[in-house]
PDB file of C-alpha atoms in Angstrom:
ATOM      1  CA  MET A1103     -49.598  -9.413  19.851  1.00 43.00           C
ATOM      2  CA  LYS A1104     -49.287  -5.747  20.259  1.00 42.00           C
ATOM      3  CA  ALA A1105     -46.676  -6.485  22.632  1.00 44.00           C
ATOM      4  CA  GLN A1106     -44.832  -9.358  21.144  1.00 44.00           C
ATOM      5  CA  ASN A1107     -44.346  -6.738  18.145  1.00 43.00           C
ATOM      6  CA  ILE A1108     -42.422  -4.433  20.258  1.00 39.00           C
ATOM      7  CA  LEU A1109     -40.383  -7.252  21.770  1.00 38.00           C
ATOM      8  CA  ILE A1110     -39.344  -7.980  18.306  1.00 37.00           C
ATOM      9  CA  SER A1111     -38.770  -4.336  17.031  1.00 40.00           C
ATOM     10  CA  LEU A1112     -36.506  -3.764  19.855  1.00 38.00           C
ATOM     11  CA  SER A1113     -34.329  -6.776  19.193  1.00 43.00           C
ATOM     12  CA  VAL A1114     -34.043  -5.887  16.244  1.00 37.00           C
ATOM     13  CA  PHE A1115     -32.749  -2.411  17.889  1.00 37.00           C
ATOM     14  CA  ALA A1116     -30.586  -3.705  19.945  1.00 41.00           C
ATOM     15  CA  ALA A1117     -29.009  -6.255  17.545  1.00 40.00           C
ATOM     16  CA  THR A1118     -28.442  -3.005  15.035  1.00 37.00           C
ATOM     17  CA  MET A1119     -26.783  -0.695  17.627  1.00 38.00           C
ATOM     18  CA  LEU A1120     -24.619  -3.876  18.497  1.00 40.00           C
ATOM     19  CA  ALA A1121     -23.905  -4.020  14.477  1.00 38.00           C
ATOM     20  CA  SER A1122     -23.247  -0.933  14.334  1.00 36.00           C
ATOM     21  CA  ARG A1123     -20.457  -0.917  17.698  1.00 37.00           C
ATOM     22  CA  THR A1124     -19.457  -3.932  16.053  1.00 40.00           C
ATOM     23  CA  PHE A1125     -18.446  -1.796  12.951  1.00 48.00           C
ATOM     24  CA  ALA A1126     -17.165   1.291  14.357  1.00 59.00           C
ATOM     25  CA  GLN A1127     -14.045  -0.770  16.224  1.00 88.00           C
ATOM     26  CA  HIS A1128     -11.398   0.877  14.588  1.00 95.00           C
ATOM     27  CA  GLN A1129     -11.322   4.644  13.484  1.00 97.00           C
ATOM     28  CA  LEU A1130      -8.907   7.733  11.965  1.00 98.00           C
ATOM     29  CA  SER A1131      -8.407   9.892  14.010  1.00 97.00           C
ATOM     30  CA  ALA A1132      -8.388  14.432  11.998  1.00 98.00           C
ATOM     31  CA  PRO A1133      -5.508  14.959  10.245  1.00 98.00           C
ATOM     32  CA  LEU A1134      -2.614  15.255  11.716  1.00 98.00           C
ATOM     33  CA  TRP A1135      -1.174  17.311   9.321  1.00 98.00           C
ATOM     34  CA  GLU A1136      -0.953  17.499   5.234  1.00 98.00           C
ATOM     35  CA  ALA A1137       2.362  17.972   3.850  1.00 98.00           C
ATOM     36  CA  LYS A1138       2.053  20.337   0.148  1.00 96.00           C
ATOM     37  CA  GLU A1139       5.413  21.597  -0.642  1.00 93.00           C
ATOM     38  CA  ASN A1140       7.164  19.660  -3.403  1.00 96.00           C
ATOM     39  CA  LEU A1141       5.131  16.711  -4.164  1.00 98.00           C
ATOM     40  CA  PRO A1142       4.090  16.602  -7.641  1.00 98.00           C
ATOM     41  CA  VAL A1143       1.438  12.974  -8.595  1.00 98.00           C
ATOM     42  CA  PRO A1144       3.116  10.864  -4.922  1.00 98.00           C
ATOM     43  CA  GLU A1145       2.422   7.907  -5.225  1.00 98.00           C
ATOM     44  CA  SER A1146       3.584   6.082  -2.484  1.00 98.00           C
ATOM     45  CA  VAL A1147       5.277   6.183   0.875  1.00 98.00           C
ATOM     46  CA  LEU A1148       7.489   4.050   2.620  1.00 98.00           C
ATOM     47  CA  TYR A1149       7.819   4.845   6.549  1.00 98.00           C
ATOM     48  CA  LYS A1150      11.693   4.432   7.251  1.00 98.00           C
ATOM     49  CA  ALA A1151      11.946   3.645  11.701  1.00 97.00           C
ATOM     50  CA  ASP A1152      15.777   3.674  11.792  1.00 96.00           C
ATOM     51  CA  THR A1153      16.492   7.254  10.355  1.00 97.00           C
ATOM     52  CA  LYS A1154      12.351   8.747  11.277  1.00 97.00           C
ATOM     53  CA  GLU A1155      12.433  10.071   8.170  1.00 98.00           C
ATOM     54  CA  LEU A1156       8.822   8.895   4.757  1.00 98.00           C
ATOM     55  CA  LEU A1157      10.322   8.200   1.114  1.00 98.00           C
ATOM     56  CA  VAL A1158       7.905   9.390  -1.165  1.00 98.00           C
ATOM     57  CA  SER A1159       6.971   8.159  -4.644  1.00 98.00           C
ATOM     58  CA  LEU A1160       6.742  10.943  -7.658  1.00 98.00           C
ATOM     59  CA  ILE A1161       5.557  10.434 -10.275  1.00 98.00           C
ATOM     60  CA  ASP A1162       5.236  14.031 -11.706  1.00 98.00           C
ATOM     61  CA  GLY A1163       3.153  13.552 -14.538  1.00 95.00           C
ATOM     62  CA  PRO A1164       0.821  10.639 -16.250  1.00 96.00           C
ATOM     63  CA  GLY A1165       1.656   7.348 -14.129  1.00 97.00           C
ATOM     64  CA  ASN A1166       2.143   5.615 -17.638  1.00 97.00           C
ATOM     65  CA  VAL A1167       4.913   7.549 -19.444  1.00 97.00           C
ATOM     66  CA  LYS A1168       8.785   7.064 -19.805  1.00 97.00           C
ATOM     67  CA  ASP A1169       9.070  10.907 -19.257  1.00 97.00           C
ATOM     68  CA  GLY A1170      12.024  10.991 -17.188  1.00 98.00           C
ATOM     69  CA  LYS A1171      10.572  13.348 -14.736  1.00 97.00           C
ATOM     70  CA  GLY A1172       9.975  11.168 -11.713  1.00 98.00           C
ATOM     71  CA  GLY A1173      11.805  10.567  -8.014  1.00 98.00           C
ATOM     72  CA  VAL A1174      12.069   9.785  -4.583  1.00 98.00           C
ATOM     73  CA  ALA A1175      11.760  12.454  -2.273  1.00 98.00           C
ATOM     74  CA  ILE A1176      12.072  12.627   1.910  1.00 98.00           C
ATOM     75  CA  LEU A1177       9.657  14.076   4.495  1.00 98.00           C
ATOM     76  CA  ASN A1178      10.126  14.756   8.146  1.00 98.00           C
ATOM     77  CA  LEU A1179       7.425  13.016  10.210  1.00 98.00           C
ATOM     78  CA  ASP A1180       6.081  16.276  10.544  1.00 98.00           C
ATOM     79  CA  GLY A1181       5.258  16.814   7.036  1.00 98.00           C
ATOM     80  CA  SER A1182       8.402  19.017   6.296  1.00 98.00           C
ATOM     81  CA  MET A1183       9.717  18.635   3.445  1.00 98.00           C
ATOM     82  CA  LYS A1184      13.931  16.784   4.331  1.00 98.00           C
ATOM     83  CA  ASN A1185      14.981  16.526   0.353  1.00 98.00           C
ATOM     84  CA  ALA A1186      12.710  16.696  -2.695  1.00 98.00           C
ATOM     85  CA  HIS A1187      15.097  15.459  -4.920  1.00 98.00           C
ATOM     86  CA  TRP A1188      16.531  12.870  -2.844  1.00 98.00           C
ATOM     87  CA  VAL A1189      16.795  10.409  -6.422  1.00 98.00           C
ATOM     88  CA  THR A1190      15.736  12.019 -10.030  1.00 98.00           C
ATOM     89  CA  GLY A1191      15.569  10.532 -13.577  1.00 98.00           C
ATOM     90  CA  LEU A1192      12.610   7.971 -13.013  1.00 98.00           C
ATOM     91  CA  ASN A1193       9.760   6.761 -15.229  1.00 98.00           C
ATOM     92  CA  ALA A1194       6.990   7.696 -13.059  1.00 98.00           C
ATOM     93  CA  PRO A1195       7.634   5.727  -9.529  1.00 98.00           C
ATOM     94  CA  LYS A1196       5.903   4.449  -7.535  1.00 98.00           C
ATOM     95  CA  GLY A1197       5.529   1.464  -4.892  1.00 98.00           C
ATOM     96  CA  LEU A1198       8.842   1.064  -1.956  1.00 98.00           C
ATOM     97  CA  ALA A1199      10.785  -1.172  -0.187  1.00 98.00           C
ATOM     98  CA  ILE A1200      14.057  -1.712   1.394  1.00 98.00           C
ATOM     99  CA  TYR A1201      16.142  -4.803   2.290  1.00 98.00           C
ATOM    100  CA  ARG A1202      19.102  -4.236   4.061  1.00 96.00           C
ATOM    101  CA  ASN A1203      20.813  -0.660   2.702  1.00 96.00           C
ATOM    102  CA  THR A1204      18.640  -1.346  -0.855  1.00 98.00           C
ATOM    103  CA  LEU A1205      15.852   0.476  -2.024  1.00 98.00           C
ATOM    104  CA  TYR A1206      13.892  -0.792  -4.430  1.00 98.00           C
ATOM    105  CA  ILE A1207      11.541   0.853  -7.006  1.00 98.00           C
ATOM    106  CA  ALA A1208       8.630   0.374  -9.278  1.00 98.00           C
ATOM    107  CA  ASP A1209       9.684   1.729 -12.083  1.00 98.00           C
ATOM    108  CA  LEU A1210       6.803   1.637 -15.053  1.00 98.00           C
ATOM    109  CA  THR A1211       8.965  -1.035 -17.400  1.00 98.00           C
ATOM    110  CA  ALA A1212      11.622  -1.742 -14.974  1.00 98.00           C
ATOM    111  CA  VAL A1213      12.900  -2.099 -11.210  1.00 98.00           C
ATOM    112  CA  VAL A1214      15.247   0.591 -10.127  1.00 98.00           C
ATOM    113  CA  SER A1215      17.917  -0.275  -6.793  1.00 98.00           C
ATOM    114  CA  VAL A1216      19.099   2.487  -5.667  1.00 98.00           C
ATOM    115  CA  ASP A1217      21.560   2.754  -2.461  1.00 98.00           C
ATOM    116  CA  ILE A1218      19.904   4.632   0.861  1.00 97.00           C
ATOM    117  CA  ARG A1219      23.640   5.758   1.928  1.00 95.00           C
ATOM    118  CA  SER A1220      24.334   7.841  -1.075  1.00 95.00           C
ATOM    119  CA  GLY A1221      21.279   8.142  -2.720  1.00 96.00           C
ATOM    120  CA  LYS A1222      22.280   6.672  -6.257  1.00 97.00           C
ATOM    121  CA  ILE A1223      21.096   4.737  -8.434  1.00 98.00           C
ATOM    122  CA  LYS A1224      22.698   1.503  -8.566  1.00 97.00           C
ATOM    123  CA  ASP A1225      21.002  -0.851 -10.976  1.00 97.00           C
ATOM    124  CA  LYS A1226      18.386  -0.976 -13.181  1.00 98.00           C
ATOM    125  CA  LEU A1227      16.224  -4.002 -14.256  1.00 98.00           C
ATOM    126  CA  GLU A1228      13.700  -3.849 -17.318  1.00 98.00           C
ATOM    127  CA  ILE A1229      10.860  -6.760 -17.145  1.00 98.00           C
ATOM    128  CA  GLU A1230      10.170  -7.563 -21.181  1.00 98.00           C
ATOM    129  CA  GLY A1231       6.594  -7.104 -21.640  1.00 97.00           C
ATOM    130  CA  ALA A1232       5.933  -5.623 -18.430  1.00 98.00           C
ATOM    131  CA  VAL A1233       3.122  -2.260 -18.927  1.00 98.00           C
ATOM    132  CA  PHE A1234       2.299  -0.715 -15.650  1.00 98.00           C
ATOM    133  CA  LEU A1235       4.787  -2.296 -12.917  1.00 98.00           C
ATOM    134  CA  ASN A1236       2.870  -1.195  -9.125  1.00 98.00           C
ATOM    135  CA  ASP A1237       4.089  -2.005  -6.500  1.00 98.00           C
ATOM    136  CA  LEU A1238       7.047  -4.482  -4.237  1.00 98.00           C
ATOM    137  CA  THR A1239       8.300  -6.031  -2.098  1.00 98.00           C
ATOM    138  CA  VAL A1240      11.190  -7.881  -0.600  1.00 98.00           C
ATOM    139  CA  ASP A1241      11.229 -11.248   1.217  1.00 98.00           C
ATOM    140  CA  ASP A1242      13.496 -12.482   3.880  1.00 97.00           C
ATOM    141  CA  GLN A1243      16.154 -13.646   1.552  1.00 96.00           C
ATOM    142  CA  GLY A1244      15.915 -11.323  -0.144  1.00 98.00           C
ATOM    143  CA  ALA A1245      13.915 -12.016  -3.537  1.00 98.00           C
ATOM    144  CA  VAL A1246      11.871  -9.009  -4.621  1.00 98.00           C
ATOM    145  CA  TYR A1247       8.228  -8.940  -6.248  1.00 98.00           C
ATOM    146  CA  VAL A1248       6.285  -7.070  -8.434  1.00 98.00           C
ATOM    147  CA  SER A1249       2.822  -6.786  -9.625  1.00 98.00           C
ATOM    148  CA  ASP A1250       2.008  -5.365 -13.344  1.00 98.00           C
ATOM    149  CA  THR A1251      -1.654  -4.516 -12.747  1.00 98.00           C
ATOM    150  CA  ARG A1252      -2.318  -4.051 -16.464  1.00 98.00           C
ATOM    151  CA  THR A1253      -1.056  -7.422 -16.961  1.00 98.00           C
ATOM    152  CA  HIS A1254      -2.420  -8.811 -14.110  1.00 98.00           C
ATOM    153  CA  LYS A1255       1.339 -10.117 -13.455  1.00 98.00           C
ATOM    154  CA  ILE A1256       3.492 -11.223  -9.948  1.00 98.00           C
ATOM    155  CA  TYR A1257       7.515 -11.147 -10.654  1.00 98.00           C
ATOM    156  CA  LYS A1258       9.432 -12.660  -8.640  1.00 98.00           C
ATOM    157  CA  ILE A1259      13.215 -11.167  -8.944  1.00 98.00           C
ATOM    158  CA  GLU A1260      16.139 -13.222  -7.600  1.00 97.00           C
ATOM    159  CA  HIS A1261      20.210 -12.527  -8.802  1.00 94.00           C
ATOM    160  CA  GLY A1262      20.244  -9.772 -10.748  1.00 95.00           C
ATOM    161  CA  LYS A1263      17.133 -11.834 -12.910  1.00 98.00           C
ATOM    162  CA  TYR A1264      13.443 -12.042 -12.744  1.00 98.00           C
ATOM    163  CA  ALA A1265      10.873 -14.741 -13.516  1.00 98.00           C
ATOM    164  CA  LEU A1266       7.714 -14.763 -13.839  1.00 98.00           C
ATOM    165  CA  PHE A1267       5.845 -15.850 -10.527  1.00 98.00           C
ATOM    166  CA  MET A1268       2.545 -15.286 -10.740  1.00 98.00           C
ATOM    167  CA  GLU A1269      -0.225 -14.435 -13.981  1.00 98.00           C
ATOM    168  CA  ASN A1270      -3.919 -14.026 -14.240  1.00 98.00           C
ATOM    169  CA  VAL A1271      -4.206 -11.943 -10.609  1.00 98.00           C
ATOM    170  CA  LYS A1272      -6.407  -9.868 -11.735  1.00 97.00           C
ATOM    171  CA  GLY A1273      -6.280  -5.670 -11.390  1.00 97.00           C
ATOM    172  CA  ALA A1274      -2.367  -6.564  -9.266  1.00 98.00           C
ATOM    173  CA  ASN A1275      -1.380  -4.534  -7.052  1.00 98.00           C
ATOM    174  CA  GLY A1276      -0.329  -3.938  -3.356  1.00 98.00           C
ATOM    175  CA  LEU A1277       1.928  -6.407  -1.921  1.00 98.00           C
ATOM    176  CA  LYS A1278       3.451  -7.466   1.438  1.00 98.00           C
ATOM    177  CA  TRP A1279       5.980 -10.399   2.039  1.00 98.00           C
ATOM    178  CA  LEU A1280       4.559 -11.025   6.140  1.00 98.00           C
ATOM    179  CA  ASN A1281       5.523 -14.375   7.901  1.00 96.00           C
ATOM    180  CA  ASP A1282       6.821 -17.332   5.117  1.00 97.00           C
ATOM    181  CA  MET A1283       3.416 -15.584   3.068  1.00 98.00           C
ATOM    182  CA  LEU A1284       3.302 -13.376  -0.067  1.00 98.00           C
ATOM    183  CA  TYR A1285      -0.264 -10.959   0.631  1.00 98.00           C
ATOM    184  CA  VAL A1286      -1.494  -9.636  -2.633  1.00 98.00           C
ATOM    185  CA  LEU A1287      -4.378  -7.246  -3.474  1.00 98.00           C
ATOM    186  CA  ALA A1288      -6.297  -8.646  -6.069  1.00 98.00           C
ATOM    187  CA  GLY A1289      -8.644  -6.261  -7.390  1.00 98.00           C
ATOM    188  CA  THR A1290     -11.327  -6.381  -4.663  1.00 98.00           C
ATOM    189  CA  GLU A1291      -9.555  -8.897  -3.353  1.00 98.00           C
ATOM    190  CA  LEU A1292      -7.654  -9.829  -0.512  1.00 98.00           C
ATOM    191  CA  TRP A1293      -4.971 -13.115  -1.017  1.00 98.00           C
ATOM    192  CA  GLN A1294      -2.662 -14.666   0.836  1.00 98.00           C
ATOM    193  CA  VAL A1295       0.156 -16.819  -1.425  1.00 98.00           C
ATOM    194  CA  ASP A1296       2.268 -19.783   0.115  1.00 97.00           C
ATOM    195  CA  ALA A1297       5.060 -21.016  -0.997  1.00 91.00           C
ATOM    196  CA  GLN A1298       3.949 -23.050  -3.861  1.00 95.00           C
ATOM    197  CA  LYS A1299       1.601 -20.623  -5.027  1.00 96.00           C
ATOM    198  CA  GLN A1300      -1.710 -21.747  -3.768  1.00 97.00           C
ATOM    199  CA  VAL A1301      -3.846 -19.020  -2.953  1.00 98.00           C
ATOM    200  CA  LYS A1302      -6.430 -18.530  -0.251  1.00 98.00           C
ATOM    201  CA  VAL A1303      -8.930 -15.621  -0.407  1.00 98.00           C
ATOM    202  CA  ILE A1304      -7.963 -13.605   2.837  1.00 98.00           C
ATOM    203  CA  SER A1305     -11.398 -11.268   2.166  1.00 98.00           C
ATOM    204  CA  LYS A1306     -13.278 -10.220  -0.822  1.00 98.00           C
ATOM    205  CA  GLY A1307     -15.420  -7.386  -1.898  1.00 98.00           C
ATOM    206  CA  PHE A1308     -13.775  -3.726  -1.952  1.00 98.00           C
ATOM    207  CA  GLU A1309     -16.037  -1.050  -3.458  1.00 98.00           C
ATOM    208  CA  LYS A1310     -12.610  -0.579  -5.773  1.00 98.00           C
ATOM    209  CA  GLY A1311      -9.848  -2.166  -6.442  1.00 98.00           C
ATOM    210  CA  GLY A1312      -7.021  -1.958  -4.077  1.00 98.00           C
ATOM    211  CA  ASP A1313      -3.695  -0.204  -3.896  1.00 98.00           C
ATOM    212  CA  GLY A1314      -2.300  -0.230  -0.875  1.00 98.00           C
ATOM    213  CA  LEU A1315      -1.225  -3.000   1.943  1.00 98.00           C
ATOM    214  CA  GLU A1316      -0.395  -2.292   5.152  1.00 98.00           C
ATOM    215  CA  PRO A1317       0.140  -5.133   7.806  1.00 98.00           C
ATOM    216  CA  ILE A1318      -0.479  -3.457  11.455  1.00 96.00           C
ATOM    217  CA  GLY A1319      -0.487  -6.835  13.824  1.00 94.00           C
ATOM    218  CA  ASN A1320      -2.868 -10.295  14.610  1.00 94.00           C
ATOM    219  CA  GLY A1321      -3.338 -10.470  11.413  1.00 96.00           C
ATOM    220  CA  ASP A1322      -5.226  -7.229  10.018  1.00 98.00           C
ATOM    221  CA  PHE A1323      -4.320  -4.979   7.571  1.00 98.00           C
ATOM    222  CA  ILE A1324      -5.167  -1.249   6.654  1.00 98.00           C
ATOM    223  CA  VAL A1325      -6.367  -1.727   2.707  1.00 98.00           C
ATOM    224  CA  THR A1326      -6.747   1.443   0.604  1.00 98.00           C
ATOM    225  CA  CYS A1327      -8.601   1.737  -2.476  1.00 98.00           C
ATOM    226  CA  TRP A1328      -7.115   4.471  -4.821  1.00 98.00           C
ATOM    227  CA  ALA A1329     -10.309   6.740  -5.585  1.00 98.00           C
ATOM    228  CA  GLY A1330     -10.065   7.497  -1.831  1.00 98.00           C
ATOM    229  CA  ILE A1331     -10.994   4.619   0.321  1.00 98.00           C
ATOM    230  CA  ILE A1332      -9.548   3.121   3.231  1.00 98.00           C
ATOM    231  CA  TYR A1333     -10.033  -0.211   4.891  1.00 98.00           C
ATOM    232  CA  TYR A1334      -9.331  -2.169   8.319  1.00 98.00           C
ATOM    233  CA  VAL A1335      -9.346  -5.748   7.161  1.00 98.00           C
ATOM    234  CA  LYS A1336      -9.461  -8.507  10.043  1.00 97.00           C
ATOM    235  CA  ALA A1337      -7.859 -11.597   9.802  1.00 97.00           C
ATOM    236  CA  ASN A1338     -11.029 -12.889   9.805  1.00 97.00           C
ATOM    237  CA  GLY A1339     -12.168 -11.894   6.101  1.00 97.00           C
ATOM    238  CA  GLU A1340     -14.460  -8.784   7.554  1.00 98.00           C
ATOM    239  CA  PHE A1341     -13.556  -5.120   6.852  1.00 98.00           C
ATOM    240  CA  GLU A1342     -14.542  -2.037   8.099  1.00 97.00           C
ATOM    241  CA  LYS A1343     -14.273   1.778   6.185  1.00 98.00           C
ATOM    242  CA  LEU A1344     -12.478   3.619   7.979  1.00 98.00           C
ATOM    243  CA  LEU A1345     -12.259   6.738   4.965  1.00 98.00           C
ATOM    244  CA  ASP A1346     -14.321   7.908   2.291  1.00 98.00           C
ATOM    245  CA  VAL A1347     -12.646  10.793   0.201  1.00 98.00           C
ATOM    246  CA  GLN A1348     -14.104   9.620  -3.158  1.00 98.00           C
ATOM    247  CA  GLY A1349     -13.789  12.701  -5.610  1.00 97.00           C
ATOM    248  CA  LYS A1350     -12.204  14.358  -2.960  1.00 97.00           C
ATOM    249  CA  MET A1351      -8.505  13.219  -3.339  1.00 97.00           C
ATOM    250  CA  ASN A1352      -7.384   9.995  -3.985  1.00 98.00           C
ATOM    251  CA  THR A1353      -5.685   7.318  -1.105  1.00 98.00           C
ATOM    252  CA  ALA A1354      -2.918   6.031  -2.756  1.00 98.00           C
ATOM    253  CA  ASP A1355       0.203   3.287  -1.201  1.00 98.00           C
ATOM    254  CA  ILE A1356      -0.067   4.301   2.134  1.00 98.00           C
ATOM    255  CA  GLY A1357       3.510   4.024   5.022  1.00 98.00           C
ATOM    256  CA  TYR A1358       2.805   3.141   8.377  1.00 98.00           C
ATOM    257  CA  ASN A1359       4.606   3.863  11.894  1.00 98.00           C
ATOM    258  CA  ALA A1360       3.594   1.036  13.970  1.00 96.00           C
ATOM    259  CA  LYS A1361       4.707   1.962  17.170  1.00 96.00           C
ATOM    260  CA  GLU A1362       2.504   5.326  17.098  1.00 97.00           C
ATOM    261  CA  ARG A1363      -0.422   3.910  14.403  1.00 98.00           C
ATOM    262  CA  ILE A1364      -0.033   6.914  12.115  1.00 98.00           C
ATOM    263  CA  ILE A1365      -0.954   6.324   8.282  1.00 98.00           C
ATOM    264  CA  TYR A1366       0.758   8.396   5.713  1.00 98.00           C
ATOM    265  CA  VAL A1367      -1.465   8.495   2.400  1.00 98.00           C
ATOM    266  CA  PRO A1368      -0.878  10.145  -1.033  1.00 98.00           C
ATOM    267  CA  THR A1369      -3.742  11.779  -2.194  1.00 98.00           C
ATOM    268  CA  PHE A1370      -1.767  11.100  -6.157  1.00 98.00           C
ATOM    269  CA  ASN A1371      -3.532  14.124  -7.777  1.00 97.00           C
ATOM    270  CA  GLN A1372      -4.327  16.328  -5.124  1.00 98.00           C
ATOM    271  CA  ASN A1373       0.175  16.652  -4.399  1.00 98.00           C
ATOM    272  CA  SER A1374       0.639  15.703  -1.073  1.00 98.00           C
ATOM    273  CA  VAL A1375       0.583  13.481   1.571  1.00 98.00           C
ATOM    274  CA  VAL A1376      -1.256  13.342   4.801  1.00 98.00           C
ATOM    275  CA  ALA A1377      -0.925  11.670   8.432  1.00 98.00           C
ATOM    276  CA  TYR A1378      -3.798  10.214  10.306  1.00 98.00           C
ATOM    277  CA  GLN A1379      -3.761   8.192  13.720  1.00 98.00           C
ATOM    278  CA  LEU A1380      -5.493   4.600  13.708  1.00 98.00           C
ATOM    279  CA  LYS A1381      -7.753   4.719  16.774  1.00 93.00           C
TER     280      LYS A1381
END
C-alpha cells in the first residue's frame, strides 16, 4: 500500500510538472524600453512597418468626454518621440486602423479619417446613438468595423455611411479582421464572426474584459485586459497569462511587430508605452 501511495504521488507530481511546463510555453521579456515623454493617457498603439513608426492615440483627459484635447503621436521604434502632435483636436481617441493611405480613429462617438501622408483630418463620421466607440478594424475591401463598448454594438462603415452590424455583444471592444473573419473581444470571451454573423466562441474565461487584440500567426492571439493583464490565446482556445500588473499599470490596446515579436503596450493612466518581446 505504501509503495502504491508513493507511485500515485510521483504520478501526480509528474503530471503537475508537465502541466506547469505546458502553461509556460510563452513568456514576455523584461521591458525593452518605456516611453514616458508627452504621452497623456495613451490608449492604442499601431505598429506601422513601412515607416518603422508607432502611432499612439492619446486621450489626454477622461475617456468619455468631448474636450478636443486628444490626438495621435508618433514614436520611433526605440520609444523616442518623433512627433508629439501629429494629429490634434480629437475627443478621447482610442482604436486605430489603417487602410491604404487612410488612418481611421475611434473618436468617442465618431470615426475620424486622417490622410497618413499629411496628418490632416479628411472626414469625421458621427454615429447616432454611439456612446463609447473603442476599437476598429478594416476588412480587405476597406469596410471599417467599430465597437461601442457601452452600448454593446458593432457598426460597419462602407462608402461613407454606417450601419449596425451586430448588437448584444457584451462589452464589445477589441476587433481584428483576419482571413475573412471578424474577431471580437466580447467581455471575457474571444469570438470569431463569419459573413452571416454566426458567432463561434474561440476562448472564454478571461479574468477581466478584453481590450487589445493582435493575431500572431497559426490562429493564436495576444489579448489584453485594460486592468493590467496580457494573455497568450491559442487557436484551440487555451490561454496563458503572460503578464499581470493589476494595480501597477494598465494594459490597453496593444500594437505588435510580428517580425521582431515585440508587443507595444499603452499603459493608459501611467502615461507611457512599454515594449516587451514575446518569447
